[in-house]
Amino acid sequence: MIRFTAFDREYAECQDEILQAIDRCGRAGRLILGEGVERFETEVARRANHIWAVAVGSGYDALYLALRACQLVGYVVLPQYSHISTVNACLNAGLLPHRVSDIHARDLRINPSAYMPVHTEGIVGAPPATTLPVIEDACQAFGAAGLGFADLTCLSFHPMKVLGAMGDGGAIAGSDPALRDRLLMLRHPGERGVNSRLDAIQAAILNVKLRHLDRWLAQRAMLAQRYTHAF
């Protein structure tokens, strides 16, 4: 069987760095949020072409909290071809997903409150020019060119993603300070919020892997080109 992702091989490449980073977290005694998470958020924002990022517990949480932060009602337009998490995030935020084959279509026969284009297997359908909020499901696309055209960009750091934690994780990147303030409130289990924070240990691991990411992406591009030429 050909494995989709070689976790053990990836870990072996940076094992010493990861163990040292985890040890620093333990010695510092700060295991929830903290400086390492903030440093990771800064780098995520830069790579997503935004001003800030808010790290959360998973890619699904990123989608759900982004919808909550935009304070939407009614329909959200999204493509037919997507992961079930995109639909579930809309439903659990009290919204109605309206799935279309062409996200550029203007005759939708509804009055949407937002668009949610989805990056799937290297393909994304950007919505038409609109004044409505655009929430970009880029959970499969961290490190890709062209991120950041939306009001909010949602990311996943599940172990099977290009940049994967040793557990789960996610982030929302954006540029509107009001949205950032809402997301910082929503990721805590206070009034109407949820408990969705990236652990300091996962951030430490991801900060290590970020140093290797460009090389890993170049390797993927080389292999993709080899398959393209072969088939």
mmCIF file of C-alpha atoms in Angstrom:
data_model
loop_
_atom_site.group_PDB
_atom_site.id
_atom_site.type_symbol
_atom_site.label_atom_id
_atom_site.label_comp_id
_atom_site.label_asym_id
_atom_site.label_seq_id
_atom_site.Cartn_x
_atom_site.Cartn_y
_atom_site.Cartn_z
ATOM 1 C CA MET A 1 0.000 0.000 0.000
ATOM 2 C CA ILE A 2 1.232 3.493 -0.869
ATOM 3 C CA ARG A 3 0.666 5.784 2.093
ATOM 4 C CA PHE A 4 -0.812 9.212 1.433
ATOM 5 C CA THR A 5 1.533 10.850 3.937
ATOM 6 C CA ALA A 6 4.740 9.487 5.452
ATOM 7 C CA PHE A 7 4.415 10.860 8.978
ATOM 8 C CA ASP A 8 7.366 8.883 10.307
ATOM 9 C CA ARG A 9 9.693 10.085 7.552
ATOM 10 C CA GLU A 10 8.675 13.705 8.080
ATOM 11 C CA TYR A 11 9.179 13.361 11.846
ATOM 12 C CA ALA A 12 12.600 11.779 11.395
ATOM 13 C CA GLU A 13 13.770 14.806 9.401
ATOM 14 C CA CYS A 14 13.158 17.193 12.292
ATOM 15 C CA GLN A 15 12.908 14.924 15.345
ATOM 16 C CA ASP A 16 15.647 16.618 17.386
ATOM 17 C CA GLU A 17 14.222 20.093 16.723
ATOM 18 C CA ILE A 18 10.702 18.963 17.686
ATOM 19 C CA LEU A 19 11.806 17.295 20.923
ATOM 20 C CA GLN A 20 13.788 20.388 21.914
ATOM 21 C CA ALA A 21 10.784 22.614 21.172
ATOM 22 C CA ILE A 22 8.470 20.419 23.280
ATOM 23 C CA ASP A 23 11.009 20.431 26.111
ATOM 24 C CA ARG A 24 11.116 24.245 26.052
ATOM 25 C CA CYS A 25 7.311 24.330 26.381
ATOM 26 C CA GLY A 26 7.414 22.014 29.384
ATOM 27 C CA ARG A 27 10.145 24.005 31.086
ATOM 28 C CA ALA A 28 8.356 27.309 30.452
ATOM 29 C CA GLY A 29 5.133 25.926 31.953
ATOM 30 C CA ARG A 30 2.953 27.729 29.387
ATOM 31 C CA LEU A 31 0.894 25.093 27.568
ATOM 32 C CA ILE A 32 -2.119 27.092 26.370
ATOM 33 C CA LEU A 33 -1.515 29.939 23.898
ATOM 34 C CA GLY A 34 1.579 32.018 24.738
ATOM 35 C CA GLU A 35 4.552 33.394 22.780
ATOM 36 C CA GLY A 36 4.990 30.343 20.566
ATOM 37 C CA VAL A 37 1.381 30.509 19.394
ATOM 38 C CA GLU A 38 1.714 34.236 18.705
ATOM 39 C CA ARG A 39 4.872 33.639 16.673
ATOM 40 C CA PHE A 40 3.088 30.955 14.675
ATOM 41 C CA GLU A 41 0.116 33.264 14.068
ATOM 42 C CA THR A 42 2.436 35.959 12.712
ATOM 43 C CA GLU A 43 3.986 33.571 10.203
ATOM 44 C CA VAL A 44 0.607 32.147 9.174
ATOM 45 C CA ALA A 45 -0.697 35.654 8.487
ATOM 46 C CA ARG A 46 2.335 36.459 6.343
ATOM 47 C CA ARG A 47 2.026 33.301 4.264
ATOM 48 C CA ALA A 48 -1.732 33.778 3.861
ATOM 49 C CA ASN A 49 -1.246 37.373 2.636
ATOM 50 C CA HIS A 50 -3.132 38.889 5.555
ATOM 51 C CA ILE A 51 -2.309 41.172 8.498
ATOM 52 C CA TRP A 52 -3.189 38.855 11.388
ATOM 53 C CA ALA A 53 -4.089 35.261 12.181
ATOM 54 C CA VAL A 54 -5.953 33.644 15.069
ATOM 55 C CA ALA A 55 -4.950 30.049 15.843
ATOM 56 C CA VAL A 56 -7.752 27.649 16.794
ATOM 57 C CA GLY A 57 -8.265 23.958 17.525
ATOM 58 C CA SER A 58 -8.945 22.620 14.024
ATOM 59 C CA GLY A 59 -9.744 23.480 10.421
ATOM 60 C CA TYR A 60 -13.438 22.859 11.067
ATOM 61 C CA ASP A 61 -13.340 25.285 13.999
ATOM 62 C CA ALA A 62 -11.697 27.851 11.721
ATOM 63 C CA LEU A 63 -14.618 27.604 9.267
ATOM 64 C CA TYR A 64 -17.280 27.659 11.976
ATOM 65 C CA LEU A 65 -15.770 30.555 13.933
ATOM 66 C CA ALA A 66 -15.144 32.583 10.767
ATOM 67 C CA LEU A 67 -18.844 32.313 9.911
ATOM 68 C CA ARG A 68 -19.778 33.261 13.479
ATOM 69 C CA ALA A 69 -17.432 36.242 13.462
ATOM 70 C CA CYS A 70 -19.029 37.644 10.292
ATOM 71 C CA GLN A 71 -22.428 37.677 12.049
ATOM 72 C CA LEU A 72 -24.295 36.261 9.058
ATOM 73 C CA VAL A 73 -27.879 35.174 8.493
ATOM 74 C CA GLY A 74 -29.425 33.253 5.615
ATOM 75 C CA TYR A 75 -27.612 31.580 2.725
ATOM 76 C CA VAL A 76 -23.910 30.976 2.148
ATOM 77 C CA VAL A 77 -22.867 30.119 -1.423
ATOM 78 C CA LEU A 78 -20.292 27.344 -1.730
ATOM 79 C CA PRO A 79 -19.223 24.902 -4.457
ATOM 80 C CA GLN A 80 -20.794 21.470 -4.844
ATOM 81 C CA TYR A 81 -17.397 19.758 -4.614
ATOM 82 C CA SER A 82 -16.127 20.209 -1.074
ATOM 83 C CA HIS A 83 -15.497 18.399 2.186
ATOM 84 C CA ILE A 84 -18.489 17.817 4.439
ATOM 85 C CA SER A 85 -16.926 20.134 7.047
ATOM 86 C CA THR A 86 -17.714 23.142 4.850
ATOM 87 C CA VAL A 87 -21.424 22.305 4.880
ATOM 88 C CA ASN A 88 -21.469 21.347 8.567
ATOM 89 C CA ALA A 89 -19.798 24.601 9.578
ATOM 90 C CA CYS A 90 -22.579 26.545 7.854
ATOM 91 C CA LEU A 91 -25.351 24.453 9.406
ATOM 92 C CA ASN A 92 -23.893 24.608 12.915
ATOM 93 C CA ALA A 93 -23.513 28.390 12.590
ATOM 94 C CA GLY A 94 -27.256 28.575 11.862
ATOM 95 C CA LEU A 95 -26.768 29.247 8.135
ATOM 96 C CA LEU A 96 -28.090 27.608 4.969
ATOM 97 C CA PRO A 97 -25.441 26.249 2.564
ATOM 98 C CA HIS A 98 -26.386 26.879 -1.069
ATOM 99 C CA ARG A 99 -24.217 24.605 -3.217
ATOM 100 C CA VAL A 100 -23.612 25.589 -6.832
ATOM 101 C CA SER A 101 -21.675 24.079 -9.736
ATOM 102 C CA ASP A 102 -20.378 27.535 -10.748
ATOM 103 C CA ILE A 103 -19.581 29.917 -7.916
ATOM 104 C CA HIS A 104 -19.314 32.723 -10.503
ATOM 105 C CA ALA A 105 -23.004 32.374 -11.372
ATOM 106 C CA ARG A 106 -24.947 35.565 -10.783
ATOM 107 C CA ASP A 107 -28.479 34.194 -11.157
ATOM 108 C CA LEU A 108 -28.526 32.249 -7.891
ATOM 109 C CA ARG A 109 -32.280 32.739 -7.241
ATOM 110 C CA ILE A 110 -31.439 33.550 -3.641
ATOM 111 C CA ASN A 111 -30.044 36.533 -1.760
ATOM 112 C CA PRO A 112 -26.837 35.165 -0.208
ATOM 113 C CA SER A 113 -25.201 36.669 2.851
ATOM 114 C CA ALA A 114 -21.689 35.415 2.014
ATOM 115 C CA TYR A 115 -19.558 33.357 -0.362
ATOM 116 C CA MET A 116 -17.325 30.462 0.711
ATOM 117 C CA PRO A 117 -14.987 29.385 -2.115
ATOM 118 C CA VAL A 118 -13.088 26.166 -1.418
ATOM 119 C CA HIS A 119 -9.530 25.193 -2.373
ATOM 120 C CA THR A 120 -9.767 21.527 -3.349
ATOM 121 C CA GLU A 121 -6.851 19.576 -4.843
ATOM 122 C CA GLY A 122 -5.143 22.709 -6.114
ATOM 123 C CA ILE A 123 -8.288 24.270 -7.607
ATOM 124 C CA VAL A 124 -10.263 27.225 -6.259
ATOM 125 C CA GLY A 125 -13.222 29.049 -7.755
ATOM 126 C CA ALA A 126 -13.039 32.669 -6.654
ATOM 127 C CA PRO A 127 -16.473 34.308 -6.368
ATOM 128 C CA PRO A 128 -17.574 37.196 -8.581
ATOM 129 C CA ALA A 129 -16.777 40.746 -7.498
ATOM 130 C CA THR A 130 -19.016 41.313 -4.500
ATOM 131 C CA THR A 131 -19.499 43.505 -1.473
ATOM 132 C CA LEU A 132 -20.629 40.458 0.522
ATOM 133 C CA PRO A 133 -18.228 38.763 2.964
ATOM 134 C CA VAL A 134 -15.986 36.124 1.370
ATOM 135 C CA ILE A 135 -14.696 33.330 3.618
ATOM 136 C CA GLU A 136 -12.001 31.255 1.941
ATOM 137 C CA ASP A 137 -11.850 27.553 2.831
ATOM 138 C CA ALA A 138 -8.133 27.043 2.303
ATOM 139 C CA CYS A 139 -7.825 24.087 4.688
ATOM 140 C CA GLN A 140 -6.034 22.094 1.973
ATOM 141 C CA ALA A 141 -3.998 24.995 0.633
ATOM 142 C CA PHE A 142 -1.526 26.377 3.188
ATOM 143 C CA GLY A 143 1.612 27.383 1.303
ATOM 144 C CA ALA A 144 -0.205 27.787 -2.017
ATOM 145 C CA ALA A 145 0.069 30.920 -4.136
ATOM 146 C CA GLY A 146 -2.971 33.165 -4.361
ATOM 147 C CA LEU A 147 -4.256 32.960 -0.797
ATOM 148 C CA GLY A 148 -5.733 36.004 0.862
ATOM 149 C CA PHE A 149 -8.269 37.283 -1.687
ATOM 150 C CA ALA A 150 -11.050 36.771 0.894
ATOM 151 C CA ASP A 151 -12.065 38.673 3.999
ATOM 152 C CA LEU A 152 -11.107 35.613 6.050
ATOM 153 C CA THR A 153 -8.892 32.665 5.098
ATOM 154 C CA CYS A 154 -9.477 29.422 7.009
ATOM 155 C CA LEU A 155 -6.642 26.903 7.390
ATOM 156 C CA SER A 156 -6.155 23.404 8.772
ATOM 157 C CA PHE A 157 -3.053 21.846 10.324
ATOM 158 C CA HIS A 158 -4.421 18.308 10.591
ATOM 159 C CA PRO A 159 -1.549 15.783 10.303
ATOM 160 C CA MET A 160 -2.533 14.943 6.705
ATOM 161 C CA LYS A 161 -2.212 18.541 5.528
ATOM 162 C CA VAL A 162 0.910 20.014 3.906
ATOM 163 C CA LEU A 163 1.825 21.579 7.257
ATOM 164 C CA GLY A 164 0.562 19.149 9.882
ATOM 165 C CA ALA A 165 0.634 19.193 13.665
ATOM 166 C CA MET A 166 1.083 16.084 15.794
ATOM 167 C CA GLY A 167 -2.600 16.289 16.596
ATOM 168 C CA ASP A 168 -5.027 18.869 15.263
ATOM 169 C CA GLY A 169 -4.993 22.597 14.696
ATOM 170 C CA GLY A 170 -6.308 25.400 12.547
ATOM 171 C CA ALA A 171 -6.218 29.148 12.017
ATOM 172 C CA ILE A 172 -8.197 32.036 10.556
ATOM 173 C CA ALA A 173 -6.263 34.821 8.822
ATOM 174 C CA GLY A 174 -7.644 38.237 7.957
ATOM 175 C CA SER A 175 -7.006 41.958 7.879
ATOM 176 C CA ASP A 176 -10.067 43.560 9.529
ATOM 177 C CA PRO A 177 -9.265 44.320 13.197
ATOM 178 C CA ALA A 178 -12.935 44.074 14.205
ATOM 179 C CA LEU A 179 -13.107 40.482 12.930
ATOM 180 C CA ARG A 180 -9.919 39.638 14.803
ATOM 181 C CA ASP A 181 -11.395 40.975 18.050
ATOM 182 C CA ARG A 182 -14.511 38.826 17.604
ATOM 183 C CA LEU A 183 -12.468 35.720 16.844
ATOM 184 C CA LEU A 184 -10.254 36.208 19.890
ATOM 185 C CA MET A 185 -13.423 36.270 22.001
ATOM 186 C CA LEU A 186 -15.088 33.347 20.218
ATOM 187 C CA ARG A 187 -12.152 30.939 20.627
ATOM 188 C CA HIS A 188 -12.551 31.083 24.422
ATOM 189 C CA PRO A 189 -15.390 29.363 26.328
ATOM 190 C CA GLY A 190 -16.869 32.633 27.527
ATOM 191 C CA GLU A 191 -20.137 34.214 26.487
ATOM 192 C CA ARG A 192 -21.300 32.339 23.328
ATOM 193 C CA GLY A 193 -17.731 31.291 22.564
ATOM 194 C CA VAL A 194 -16.243 27.815 22.202
ATOM 195 C CA ASN A 195 -13.117 26.215 23.622
ATOM 196 C CA SER A 196 -10.954 26.228 20.497
ATOM 197 C CA ARG A 197 -7.350 27.226 21.100
ATOM 198 C CA LEU A 198 -4.147 25.906 19.598
ATOM 199 C CA ASP A 199 -2.017 24.248 22.287
ATOM 200 C CA ALA A 200 1.447 25.674 22.837
ATOM 201 C CA ILE A 201 3.036 22.263 22.144
ATOM 202 C CA GLN A 202 1.310 21.996 18.767
ATOM 203 C CA ALA A 203 2.401 25.542 17.929
ATOM 204 C CA ALA A 204 5.987 24.646 18.895
ATOM 205 C CA ILE A 205 5.893 21.621 16.563
ATOM 206 C CA LEU A 206 4.386 23.672 13.742
ATOM 207 C CA ASN A 207 6.983 26.428 14.200
ATOM 208 C CA VAL A 208 9.697 23.792 13.695
ATOM 209 C CA LYS A 209 7.996 22.373 10.607
ATOM 210 C CA LEU A 210 7.568 25.850 9.126
ATOM 211 C CA ARG A 211 11.346 26.014 8.783
ATOM 212 C CA HIS A 212 11.184 22.959 6.500
ATOM 213 C CA LEU A 213 7.970 23.815 4.651
ATOM 214 C CA ASP A 214 9.425 25.540 1.587
ATOM 215 C CA ARG A 215 11.715 22.586 0.931
ATOM 216 C CA TRP A 216 8.834 20.122 1.332
ATOM 217 C CA LEU A 217 6.667 22.152 -1.040
ATOM 218 C CA ALA A 218 9.466 22.198 -3.618
ATOM 219 C CA GLN A 219 9.760 18.407 -3.336
ATOM 220 C CA ARG A 220 6.010 18.017 -3.874
ATOM 221 C CA ALA A 221 6.128 20.280 -6.926
ATOM 222 C CA MET A 222 8.997 18.275 -8.381
ATOM 223 C CA LEU A 223 7.137 14.973 -7.874
ATOM 224 C CA ALA A 224 3.934 16.428 -9.336
ATOM 225 C CA GLN A 225 5.837 17.554 -12.408
ATOM 226 C CA ARG A 226 7.363 14.073 -12.761
ATOM 227 C CA TYR A 227 3.912 12.441 -12.638
ATOM 228 C CA THR A 228 2.544 14.985 -15.118
ATOM 229 C CA HIS A 229 5.285 14.170 -17.626
ATOM 230 C CA ALA A 230 4.934 10.426 -17.093
ATOM 231 C CA PHE A 231 1.173 10.249 -17.563
#
